[in-house]
Amino acid sequence: MNQGMRLTGRAALLAASALASVVVLGPIIWALSTSLKSDNHIFAVPPRLIPDEPTLMHFQRLVAEGVQWSFLNSAFYTVVSVAFAVAVGGTAGYALVRYPVPAKRALLVLFMGVMSIPSYALLLPTQVIFVRLGIFDTRLALPILYAAHVIPFAVWMTRAHFATVPRELEQAALVDGYSRFEAVWKVIIPGARPALIAAAAFGFLYAWNDYITATTMVESPDLRTLPVALIFFQGFHGRDWGALMAGVVIATLPPIVLFLVYRRYLIGGFSEGSVKG
Amino acid sequence: MVSVPASGTTPFTRSIEDAARAGRRVGTTLVGPAVLVVIAVNILPAFFGFYSSLRKIFFFGDEGFAGLDNFRSLFADPLTWEAIGRSLIFTFGALALAVPLALLAALAVRELGARGRILLTILLVPWAMSPIVVALLWKWILLPSPGGLFASILATFGMPPANLLSNPTWAMPTVIAVAVWRTFAFAAIILTAGLGQIPKDLYKAAAVDGLTAMERFSRITVPLLAPSILIVLSMLTISYFNEVQVIIGLTSGGPIHSTTTLAYQLYLTGFVELDQGRGNAIAVVMFLINLVLIVGYVQLLGNKKGGEG
């Protein structure tokens, strides 16, 4: 009896999980399917999940429109800002654990407080400042803003991690005749790997997926990011759902692959932070 | 940790002081860049925003001091109050949907054991996507014409296509649902971590005492999960209150202002109409509401932790 109830409960749980997975993944798979159908199959009734004659015409269409340049812009902004943020934030996180930094507590409050300021409310004054400084609509605008958003996260994730790595390990490396630089390169950075990966993956998702910063800080077509280019494309070809879904697929593939590869670090980074914080 | 040169001539205390000073210098040098970037890009614009809200600024041209004029005209406009109301509906509507879903997901992840990790990964996929791309995707799903996925599902139940996004009653719930679709699993990460902290022995003891599953949930899970639930509530509240990208992508604030939240009003006034004085006044109002929400949650969280510790 009890056993039976247990099995029923288990079956219900699996059924609910399967339903949730369909609701979550279904739309994404549908977009992929649409992107591979030719125009006269897209509106077929009843709808078909597997394209009859799969075609890459929508992807070719996007390439003809020059979307690959926006893709490269997005990649450039993302890589530059993440590399900078992880280097600067990781260094600060390390120093906050290992060195007697003046006003340490105030600095920690600063980094924590900045994380809770929604960056959106700062965009308008930032835009006015960037226009006056001549940074508006340049290749510098977005890396600066993305890096500044990611740095506090990198500080917090690496700081929490360095606090758990015994400093004896580094001292042993120095005693063994490693130079300071060698100790950093061979002992400290490998030791902080999970935190650095978590911070970098978070930074990648933030920078790559942003639309609102990119659309307000950059105007020139040749500086556009991929999401901005897609919204412009939609403005001109709003009914070209095949090409639009091809754009959705191109914009979504890199972050989803990154998430699947580094999910352990990302989930670990956020769950550790919430349990300890 | 800072290597002290072993010179026999310097007095011992002196060399320790030197080392401490050198340590502070190195520490400051290493922390410096991060602090400078954060202050320059996150703190200074906040002050500049307050300053600009007191000035008349159009199309990047500063036309001088305006006192509280921007705020006066803002609060005299009934649309502002409606936008604040819609922001609260959006924020708390999304919370009311996301938090129970995240809790259910976290419980399912725990019950499923090893397979639970697969479920969590699947549910998190939309969180890895761009909000504006998610909006574009859902616009296609919800397209009210034959062949659209949602319209086809309705058709199998014998219902006509529904144009949710251009219906003033349904636009807001639809936008909320799409925002929740992207974000609820993020809350499930934190709740799963919280559930992992609850000792399993408690459940065994409760089972021995003859508590039903419902009683175990209300007497063990909910009270011990409360701190994690508060963290989730605070993170999601701030994120939903400032959500603008999904709204830009799905409805552009329409139809007939029905999805114009304060965040969207800021976008419209500041970035589209380029009324930067008034836009900054909206940003200041948003900033203050954010502050009230953050302080409120910190207070709640502090009480909770203090009460248990």
Coordinates of C-alpha atoms in Angstrom, one line a residue:
Chain A
M1 CA 0.0 0.0 0.0
N2 CA 2.6 2.5 1.1
Q3 CA 4.9 1.1 -1.6
G4 CA 2.2 1.7 -4.1
M5 CA 1.6 5.2 -3.1
R6 CA 5.4 5.8 -3.3
L7 CA 5.5 4.5 -6.9
T8 CA 2.5 6.7 -7.9
G9 CA 4.2 9.7 -6.3
R10 CA 7.4 8.9 -8.2
A11 CA 5.5 8.5 -11.4
A12 CA 3.7 11.9 -10.9
L13 CA 7.0 13.5 -10.1
L14 CA 8.6 12.2 -13.3
A15 CA 5.6 13.2 -15.3
A16 CA 5.6 16.7 -13.9
S17 CA 9.4 17.0 -14.5
A18 CA 8.9 15.9 -18.1
L19 CA 6.1 18.4 -18.6
A20 CA 8.3 21.2 -17.1
S21 CA 11.1 20.2 -19.4
V22 CA 8.8 20.4 -22.5
V23 CA 7.5 23.9 -21.5
V24 CA 11.1 25.1 -21.0
L25 CA 12.9 23.5 -23.9
G26 CA 9.9 23.3 -26.4
P27 CA 10.0 27.0 -27.5
I28 CA 13.8 26.8 -28.0
I29 CA 13.5 23.6 -30.1
W30 CA 10.6 25.2 -32.0
A31 CA 12.8 28.2 -32.9
L32 CA 15.5 25.8 -34.1
S33 CA 12.9 23.9 -36.2
T34 CA 11.6 27.2 -37.7
S35 CA 15.0 28.4 -38.6
L36 CA 15.6 25.3 -40.7
K37 CA 12.3 25.4 -42.7
S38 CA 11.8 27.1 -46.0
D39 CA 9.4 30.0 -46.1
N40 CA 6.5 28.0 -47.5
H41 CA 6.8 25.3 -44.7
I42 CA 7.0 27.7 -41.8
F43 CA 3.3 28.3 -41.5
A44 CA 2.2 24.7 -42.3
V45 CA -1.0 23.6 -40.6
P46 CA -0.7 21.4 -38.6
P47 CA 2.8 22.5 -37.6
R48 CA 5.6 20.0 -38.0
L49 CA 8.5 19.8 -35.7
I50 CA 10.9 18.1 -38.1
P51 CA 11.4 20.2 -41.2
D52 CA 10.5 18.3 -44.4
E53 CA 13.3 19.7 -46.5
P54 CA 15.7 21.4 -44.0
T55 CA 17.4 24.4 -45.5
L56 CA 20.1 26.9 -44.3
M57 CA 18.6 29.7 -46.5
H58 CA 17.7 31.8 -43.4
F59 CA 21.2 31.6 -42.1
Q60 CA 22.6 32.6 -45.5
R61 CA 20.1 35.5 -45.6
L62 CA 21.5 36.7 -42.2
V63 CA 25.1 36.5 -43.6
A64 CA 24.0 38.4 -46.6
E65 CA 22.8 41.1 -44.2
G66 CA 26.2 41.1 -42.5
V67 CA 25.0 39.7 -39.2
Q68 CA 28.4 37.9 -38.8
W69 CA 30.1 41.3 -38.1
S70 CA 27.7 41.9 -35.2
F71 CA 28.4 38.4 -34.0
L72 CA 32.2 39.3 -34.0
N73 CA 31.5 42.6 -32.2
S74 CA 29.6 40.7 -29.5
A75 CA 32.4 38.2 -29.2
F76 CA 35.0 41.0 -29.0
Y77 CA 33.2 43.0 -26.4
T78 CA 32.5 39.9 -24.3
V79 CA 36.1 38.5 -24.4
V80 CA 37.8 41.8 -23.7
S81 CA 35.4 42.7 -20.8
V82 CA 35.5 39.2 -19.2
A83 CA 39.3 38.9 -19.4
F84 CA 39.7 42.4 -17.9
A85 CA 37.1 41.9 -15.2
V86 CA 38.4 38.5 -14.1
A87 CA 42.0 39.7 -14.0
V88 CA 41.3 42.9 -12.1
G89 CA 38.5 41.4 -9.9
G90 CA 40.5 38.2 -9.2
T91 CA 43.6 40.2 -8.2
A92 CA 41.5 42.3 -5.9
G93 CA 39.8 39.3 -4.4
Y94 CA 43.2 37.7 -3.8
A95 CA 44.6 40.9 -2.2
L96 CA 41.6 41.3 0.1
V97 CA 42.3 37.8 1.6
R98 CA 46.1 37.8 1.7
Y99 CA 47.2 41.4 2.2
P100 CA 46.6 44.0 5.0
V101 CA 44.6 46.3 2.7
P102 CA 43.5 49.6 4.4
A103 CA 39.8 50.1 4.9
K104 CA 39.1 46.5 4.0
R105 CA 35.7 46.4 5.5
A106 CA 34.6 49.5 3.6
L107 CA 35.9 48.1 0.3
L108 CA 33.9 44.9 0.9
V109 CA 30.8 46.9 1.5
L110 CA 31.5 48.9 -1.6
F111 CA 31.7 45.8 -3.8
M112 CA 28.7 44.2 -2.2
G113 CA 26.6 47.4 -2.4
V114 CA 27.5 47.9 -6.1
M115 CA 26.2 44.4 -6.9
S116 CA 22.8 45.4 -5.6
I117 CA 22.6 48.7 -7.5
P118 CA 20.6 47.8 -10.7
S119 CA 22.9 48.8 -13.6
Y120 CA 19.8 49.8 -15.6
A121 CA 19.1 52.8 -13.4
L122 CA 22.6 54.1 -14.1
L123 CA 22.5 53.9 -17.9
L124 CA 21.0 57.3 -18.5
P125 CA 23.5 59.4 -16.5
T126 CA 26.3 57.1 -17.9
Q127 CA 25.1 57.9 -21.4
V128 CA 25.3 61.6 -20.8
I129 CA 28.8 61.2 -19.3
F130 CA 30.0 59.0 -22.1
V131 CA 28.8 61.6 -24.7
R132 CA 30.7 64.3 -22.9
L133 CA 33.9 62.2 -22.6
G134 CA 33.7 61.1 -26.2
I135 CA 33.4 57.4 -25.2
F136 CA 29.8 57.2 -26.5
D137 CA 29.6 55.1 -29.7
T138 CA 33.2 53.9 -29.6
R139 CA 34.6 50.3 -29.2
L140 CA 35.5 51.2 -25.6
A141 CA 32.0 52.0 -24.3
L142 CA 30.6 48.4 -23.9
P143 CA 33.8 46.7 -22.6
I144 CA 34.1 49.3 -19.9
L145 CA 30.5 49.0 -18.7
Y146 CA 30.4 45.2 -18.9
A147 CA 33.7 44.8 -17.0
A148 CA 32.6 47.2 -14.3
H149 CA 29.4 45.1 -13.8
V150 CA 31.3 41.8 -13.6
I151 CA 34.2 43.0 -11.4
P152 CA 32.3 43.0 -8.1
F153 CA 31.1 39.4 -8.8
A154 CA 34.6 38.3 -9.7
V155 CA 35.9 39.9 -6.4
W156 CA 33.3 38.1 -4.3
M157 CA 33.6 34.7 -6.0
T158 CA 37.5 34.7 -5.9
R159 CA 37.6 36.2 -2.4
A160 CA 35.4 33.5 -1.0
H161 CA 37.5 30.9 -2.7
F162 CA 40.9 32.2 -1.7
A163 CA 39.7 32.2 1.9
T164 CA 39.4 28.4 1.7
V165 CA 42.9 27.8 0.1
P166 CA 45.6 27.5 2.8
R167 CA 48.3 30.2 2.4
E168 CA 50.9 27.6 3.5
L169 CA 50.6 26.2 0.0
E170 CA 51.9 29.5 -1.4
Q171 CA 54.6 29.8 1.2
A172 CA 55.8 26.3 0.5
A173 CA 56.1 27.3 -3.2
L174 CA 58.2 30.4 -2.3
V175 CA 60.4 28.3 0.0
D176 CA 60.9 25.8 -2.8
G177 CA 62.6 28.6 -4.7
Y178 CA 59.7 29.7 -7.0
S179 CA 59.7 33.3 -7.8
R180 CA 56.6 35.3 -6.8
F181 CA 55.4 35.2 -10.4
E182 CA 55.9 31.5 -10.6
A183 CA 54.0 31.0 -7.4
V184 CA 51.1 33.0 -8.8
W185 CA 51.2 31.2 -12.1
K186 CA 51.7 27.6 -10.9
V187 CA 50.0 27.6 -7.4
I188 CA 47.6 30.5 -6.9
I189 CA 45.8 30.6 -10.2
P190 CA 45.3 26.9 -10.5
G191 CA 44.0 26.8 -7.0
A192 CA 41.4 29.5 -7.8
R193 CA 40.3 27.8 -11.0
P194 CA 36.7 27.1 -10.0
A195 CA 36.1 30.7 -8.8
L196 CA 37.7 32.2 -11.9
I197 CA 35.7 30.0 -14.2
A198 CA 32.4 30.8 -12.4
A199 CA 33.2 34.5 -12.6
A200 CA 34.2 34.3 -16.3
A201 CA 31.1 32.3 -17.2
F202 CA 28.8 34.7 -15.4
G203 CA 30.5 37.6 -17.1
F204 CA 30.2 35.9 -20.5
L205 CA 26.4 35.4 -20.0
Y206 CA 26.0 39.0 -18.8
A207 CA 28.0 40.6 -21.6
W208 CA 26.9 38.4 -24.5
N209 CA 23.2 38.6 -23.6
D210 CA 22.9 42.3 -22.9
Y211 CA 20.7 44.4 -25.1
I212 CA 19.8 47.5 -23.2
T213 CA 23.4 48.7 -22.6
A214 CA 24.4 48.1 -26.2
T215 CA 21.4 49.8 -27.7
T216 CA 21.9 52.9 -25.6
M217 CA 25.7 53.3 -25.7
V218 CA 26.5 52.5 -29.3
E219 CA 24.9 53.9 -32.5
S220 CA 27.0 53.1 -35.5
P221 CA 25.9 50.0 -37.4
D222 CA 29.5 48.6 -37.6
L223 CA 29.8 48.7 -33.7
R224 CA 26.5 46.9 -33.1
T225 CA 26.2 43.8 -31.0
L226 CA 24.3 40.7 -32.2
P227 CA 21.1 41.3 -30.1
V228 CA 20.9 45.0 -31.3
A229 CA 21.4 43.8 -34.9
L230 CA 18.6 41.3 -34.5
I231 CA 16.2 44.0 -33.2
F232 CA 17.1 46.2 -36.2
F233 CA 16.6 43.3 -38.6
Q234 CA 13.2 42.7 -37.0
G235 CA 12.4 46.4 -37.5
F236 CA 12.9 46.0 -41.3
H237 CA 11.8 42.4 -41.8
G238 CA 9.3 41.8 -38.9
R239 CA 7.5 39.0 -40.7
D240 CA 10.6 37.1 -41.8
W241 CA 10.2 34.6 -39.0
G242 CA 12.6 32.1 -40.6
A243 CA 15.5 34.5 -40.6
L244 CA 14.5 35.9 -37.2
M245 CA 14.6 32.5 -35.6
A246 CA 17.9 31.8 -37.3
G247 CA 19.1 34.9 -35.5
V248 CA 17.7 33.6 -32.2
V249 CA 19.6 30.3 -32.8
I250 CA 22.9 32.1 -33.6
A251 CA 22.5 34.4 -30.5
T252 CA 21.5 31.5 -28.2
L253 CA 24.0 28.8 -29.2
P254 CA 27.2 30.3 -27.6
P255 CA 25.6 31.0 -24.2
I256 CA 23.8 27.7 -24.0
V257 CA 26.9 25.7 -25.0
L258 CA 29.0 27.7 -22.4
F259 CA 26.3 27.1 -19.8
L260 CA 26.2 23.3 -20.5
V261 CA 30.0 23.1 -20.3
Y262 CA 30.5 25.2 -17.2
R263 CA 27.1 24.6 -15.5
R264 CA 28.8 22.9 -12.4
Y265 CA 30.9 26.0 -11.8
L266 CA 28.0 28.5 -12.4
I267 CA 25.6 26.6 -10.2
G268 CA 28.3 26.0 -7.6
G269 CA 29.3 29.7 -7.6
F270 CA 25.7 30.9 -7.0
S271 CA 24.7 28.3 -4.5
E272 CA 27.9 28.7 -2.5
G273 CA 27.4 32.4 -2.4
S274 CA 23.8 32.2 -1.2
V275 CA 24.6 29.6 1.5
K276 CA 27.6 31.4 2.8
G277 CA 26.4 34.9 2.3
Chain B
M1 CA 54.0 36.2 3.4
V2 CA 55.8 39.3 2.2
S3 CA 59.4 38.2 1.9
V4 CA 61.5 40.3 4.4
P5 CA 65.1 40.8 3.3
A6 CA 67.2 39.2 6.0
S7 CA 69.6 42.1 6.6
G8 CA 71.2 41.8 10.0
T9 CA 71.7 45.5 10.4
T10 CA 68.1 46.6 10.7
P11 CA 66.5 46.2 14.1
F12 CA 63.9 43.5 14.2
T13 CA 60.9 45.7 15.0
R14 CA 61.8 48.1 12.2
S15 CA 61.8 45.3 9.6
I16 CA 58.4 44.1 10.7
E17 CA 57.0 47.6 10.3
D18 CA 58.6 47.9 6.9
A19 CA 57.1 44.6 6.0
A20 CA 53.7 45.7 7.1
R21 CA 54.0 48.9 5.2
A22 CA 55.2 47.0 2.1
G23 CA 52.3 44.6 2.5
R24 CA 49.8 47.5 2.7
R25 CA 51.4 49.1 -0.4
V26 CA 51.2 45.9 -2.4
G27 CA 47.6 45.2 -1.2
T28 CA 46.5 48.7 -2.2
T29 CA 48.1 48.3 -5.6
L30 CA 46.3 45.0 -6.2
V31 CA 42.9 46.2 -5.0
G32 CA 43.2 49.7 -6.5
P33 CA 42.2 49.0 -10.2
A34 CA 39.0 47.2 -9.2
V35 CA 38.1 49.9 -6.7
L36 CA 38.8 52.7 -9.2
V37 CA 36.8 51.1 -12.0
V38 CA 33.8 50.4 -9.7
I39 CA 33.8 53.9 -8.3
A40 CA 34.2 55.6 -11.8
V41 CA 31.6 53.5 -13.5
N42 CA 29.1 52.6 -10.8
I43 CA 29.2 55.3 -8.1
L44 CA 30.0 58.5 -10.0
P45 CA 27.1 58.1 -12.5
A46 CA 24.7 57.6 -9.6
F47 CA 25.7 61.0 -8.2
F48 CA 25.6 62.5 -11.7
G49 CA 22.1 61.1 -12.1
F50 CA 20.9 62.9 -9.0
Y51 CA 22.6 66.1 -10.2
S52 CA 21.1 65.8 -13.7
S53 CA 17.6 65.2 -12.2
L54 CA 17.7 68.7 -10.9
R55 CA 18.6 70.2 -14.3
K56 CA 16.8 70.7 -17.6
I57 CA 18.6 68.5 -20.1
F58 CA 17.4 67.9 -23.6
F59 CA 19.2 66.0 -26.3
F60 CA 22.5 66.0 -24.2
G61 CA 22.2 69.9 -24.0
D62 CA 22.2 71.2 -20.4
E63 CA 19.8 74.2 -20.2
G64 CA 20.5 75.0 -16.6
F65 CA 19.3 74.4 -13.1
A66 CA 15.6 73.4 -12.8
G67 CA 15.2 72.7 -9.1
L68 CA 12.6 70.1 -8.4
D69 CA 10.7 70.9 -11.7
N70 CA 11.4 67.5 -13.2
F71 CA 10.0 65.8 -10.1
R72 CA 7.0 68.1 -9.9
S73 CA 6.0 67.5 -13.5
L74 CA 6.7 63.8 -13.1
F75 CA 4.4 63.4 -10.1
A76 CA 1.8 65.7 -11.5
D77 CA 1.5 63.3 -14.5
P78 CA -1.1 60.5 -13.8
L79 CA 0.9 58.2 -16.2
T80 CA 3.8 58.2 -13.7
W81 CA 1.6 56.8 -10.9
E82 CA 0.1 54.3 -13.3
A83 CA 3.6 53.2 -14.3
I84 CA 4.6 52.8 -10.7
G85 CA 1.5 50.7 -10.2
R86 CA 2.3 48.6 -13.2
S87 CA 5.8 48.1 -12.0
L88 CA 4.5 46.8 -8.7
I89 CA 2.0 44.5 -10.5
F90 CA 4.8 43.2 -12.8
T91 CA 7.3 42.7 -9.9
F92 CA 4.9 41.0 -7.5
G93 CA 3.0 39.2 -10.2
A94 CA 6.3 37.7 -11.4
L95 CA 7.4 36.9 -7.9
A96 CA 4.0 35.2 -7.1
L97 CA 4.6 33.0 -10.2
A98 CA 8.4 32.4 -10.0
V99 CA 8.9 31.6 -6.3
P100 CA 6.4 28.7 -6.0
L101 CA 7.6 27.4 -9.4
A102 CA 11.2 27.6 -8.1
L103 CA 10.3 25.9 -4.9
L104 CA 8.5 23.1 -6.7
A105 CA 11.5 22.7 -9.0
A106 CA 13.9 22.6 -6.1
L107 CA 11.8 20.0 -4.3
A108 CA 11.7 17.9 -7.5
V109 CA 15.4 18.2 -7.9
R110 CA 16.0 17.0 -4.4
E111 CA 13.5 14.1 -4.7
L112 CA 15.0 13.0 -8.1
G113 CA 18.5 12.6 -6.7
A114 CA 21.1 12.2 -9.5
R115 CA 18.4 12.8 -12.1
G116 CA 17.6 16.0 -10.3
R117 CA 20.8 17.6 -11.5
I118 CA 19.7 16.9 -15.1
L119 CA 16.3 18.5 -14.4
L120 CA 17.9 21.6 -12.9
T121 CA 20.2 21.9 -15.9
I122 CA 17.3 21.6 -18.3
L123 CA 15.2 24.2 -16.4
L124 CA 18.2 26.6 -16.4
V125 CA 18.7 26.7 -20.2
P126 CA 16.5 29.8 -20.7
W127 CA 18.4 31.6 -18.0
A128 CA 21.5 31.4 -20.2
M129 CA 19.6 33.2 -23.0
S130 CA 19.4 36.9 -23.7
P131 CA 16.2 38.6 -22.4
I132 CA 15.6 40.4 -25.7
V133 CA 16.2 37.2 -27.7
V134 CA 13.8 35.4 -25.4
A135 CA 11.2 38.1 -26.2
L136 CA 11.8 37.6 -29.9
L137 CA 11.4 33.9 -29.6
W138 CA 8.1 34.2 -27.6
K139 CA 6.7 36.7 -30.1
W140 CA 7.0 33.9 -32.7
I141 CA 5.5 31.3 -30.4
L142 CA 2.6 33.5 -29.6
L143 CA 2.0 34.7 -33.2
P144 CA -1.8 34.7 -33.5
S145 CA -2.0 33.1 -37.0
P146 CA -2.4 29.6 -38.3
G147 CA 0.9 27.8 -38.0
G148 CA 1.9 29.7 -34.9
L149 CA 2.7 27.2 -32.1
F150 CA 0.4 28.7 -29.4
A151 CA -2.4 29.2 -32.0
S152 CA -2.0 25.6 -33.1
I153 CA -2.2 24.3 -29.5
L154 CA -5.4 26.4 -29.0
A155 CA -6.7 25.0 -32.3
T156 CA -6.4 21.4 -31.0
F157 CA -8.8 22.4 -28.2
G158 CA -11.1 24.0 -30.8
M159 CA -10.2 27.5 -29.8
P160 CA -9.5 30.5 -32.2
P161 CA -6.1 32.1 -32.2
A162 CA -5.6 34.6 -29.3
N163 CA -3.6 37.7 -29.8
L164 CA -2.3 37.9 -26.2
L165 CA 0.3 40.6 -26.8
S166 CA -2.0 43.1 -28.3
N167 CA -4.8 42.6 -25.8
P168 CA -4.7 45.2 -23.0
T169 CA -5.9 42.7 -20.4
W170 CA -3.6 39.8 -21.4
A171 CA -0.4 41.7 -22.4
M172 CA 0.8 42.2 -18.8
P173 CA 0.2 38.5 -17.6
T174 CA 1.9 37.3 -20.8
V175 CA 5.0 39.5 -20.4
I176 CA 5.2 38.4 -16.7
A177 CA 5.0 34.7 -17.8
V178 CA 7.8 35.2 -20.3
A179 CA 10.0 36.9 -17.8
V180 CA 9.4 34.1 -15.3
W181 CA 10.0 31.5 -17.9
R182 CA 13.5 32.8 -18.3
T183 CA 14.4 33.4 -14.7
F184 CA 12.5 31.1 -12.2
A185 CA 15.2 28.3 -12.4
F186 CA 17.8 30.7 -11.2
A187 CA 15.9 31.0 -8.0
A188 CA 15.7 27.2 -7.9
I189 CA 19.6 27.0 -7.7
I190 CA 19.5 29.0 -4.5
L191 CA 16.5 27.0 -3.1
T192 CA 18.2 23.7 -4.0
A193 CA 21.3 24.8 -2.1
G194 CA 19.1 25.8 0.8
L195 CA 17.3 22.4 0.8
G196 CA 20.7 20.7 0.8
Q197 CA 21.5 22.5 4.1
I198 CA 18.5 20.9 5.9
P199 CA 19.8 17.8 7.9
K200 CA 18.2 14.6 6.6
D201 CA 17.9 13.3 10.2
L202 CA 15.1 15.8 10.9
Y203 CA 12.9 14.2 8.3
K204 CA 13.7 10.7 9.6
A205 CA 12.8 11.8 13.1
A206 CA 9.6 13.4 11.9
A207 CA 8.7 10.3 10.0
V208 CA 9.2 8.3 13.2
D209 CA 7.0 10.8 15.0
G210 CA 4.3 10.0 12.4
L211 CA 4.2 13.5 10.7
T212 CA 2.5 13.4 7.3
A213 CA 4.4 14.7 4.2
M214 CA 2.4 17.9 4.4
E215 CA 3.3 18.4 8.1
R216 CA 7.0 17.7 7.3
F217 CA 6.9 20.3 4.6
S218 CA 5.2 23.0 6.7
R219 CA 7.1 22.3 9.9
I220 CA 10.6 21.5 8.7
T221 CA 11.1 22.5 5.1
V222 CA 9.5 25.9 5.1
P223 CA 10.9 27.3 8.3
L224 CA 14.5 26.0 7.6
L225 CA 14.3 27.3 4.0
A226 CA 13.1 30.7 5.0
P227 CA 16.5 32.4 4.8
S228 CA 17.0 31.1 1.2
I229 CA 13.5 32.1 0.3
L230 CA 14.3 35.6 1.5
I231 CA 17.5 35.7 -0.6
V232 CA 15.5 34.6 -3.6
L233 CA 12.8 37.2 -3.0
S234 CA 15.2 40.0 -2.7
M235 CA 17.3 39.1 -5.8
L236 CA 14.2 38.5 -7.9
T237 CA 12.4 41.7 -6.7
I238 CA 15.2 43.9 -7.7
S239 CA 15.7 42.1 -11.0
Y240 CA 11.9 42.2 -11.9
F241 CA 11.5 45.8 -10.8
N242 CA 14.3 46.8 -13.2
E243 CA 13.2 44.5 -16.0
V244 CA 12.9 46.4 -19.3
Q245 CA 14.4 44.2 -22.1
V246 CA 11.5 41.7 -22.2
I247 CA 9.0 44.5 -22.3
I248 CA 10.9 46.3 -25.1
G249 CA 11.1 43.1 -27.1
L250 CA 7.5 41.9 -26.6
T251 CA 5.1 44.9 -26.3
S252 CA 7.1 48.2 -26.3
G253 CA 5.0 49.2 -23.3
G254 CA 1.7 48.7 -25.2
P255 CA -1.0 48.1 -26.0
I256 CA -2.4 51.4 -24.7
H257 CA 0.3 51.7 -22.0
S258 CA -0.8 48.4 -20.5
T259 CA 2.8 47.2 -20.0
T260 CA 4.4 50.6 -19.5
T261 CA 6.2 50.1 -16.2
L262 CA 8.4 52.7 -14.6
A263 CA 11.5 50.9 -16.0
Y264 CA 10.0 51.2 -19.5
Q265 CA 8.9 54.8 -18.9
L266 CA 12.5 55.6 -18.1
Y267 CA 13.6 54.0 -21.4
L268 CA 11.0 56.0 -23.3
T269 CA 11.6 59.3 -21.6
G270 CA 15.4 59.2 -21.3
F271 CA 16.6 57.2 -24.4
V272 CA 13.8 57.6 -27.0
E273 CA 12.5 61.1 -26.3
L274 CA 15.9 62.2 -25.0
D275 CA 14.4 64.2 -22.2
Q276 CA 17.4 63.5 -19.9
G277 CA 16.5 65.8 -17.0
R278 CA 13.1 64.1 -16.5
G279 CA 14.5 60.7 -17.4
N280 CA 17.1 61.1 -14.6
A281 CA 14.3 62.1 -12.3
I282 CA 12.6 58.8 -13.1
A283 CA 15.9 57.0 -12.5
V284 CA 16.2 58.7 -9.1
V285 CA 12.6 57.6 -8.2
M286 CA 13.5 54.0 -9.3
F287 CA 16.7 54.2 -7.4
L288 CA 14.9 55.2 -4.2
I289 CA 12.2 52.5 -4.6
N290 CA 15.1 50.0 -5.1
L291 CA 16.7 51.2 -2.0
V292 CA 13.5 50.9 0.0
L293 CA 13.1 47.3 -1.3
I294 CA 16.8 46.4 -0.6
V295 CA 16.7 47.9 2.9
G296 CA 13.4 46.1 3.6
Y297 CA 14.8 42.7 2.6
V298 CA 18.0 43.2 4.5
Q299 CA 16.0 44.0 7.6
L300 CA 13.9 40.9 7.1
L301 CA 17.0 38.8 6.5
G302 CA 18.8 40.2 9.5
N303 CA 15.8 39.5 11.8
K304 CA 15.6 36.0 10.4
K305 CA 19.2 35.2 11.0
G306 CA 19.3 36.9 14.4
G307 CA 16.2 35.0 15.5
E308 CA 17.7 31.6 14.7
G309 CA 21.3 32.3 15.8

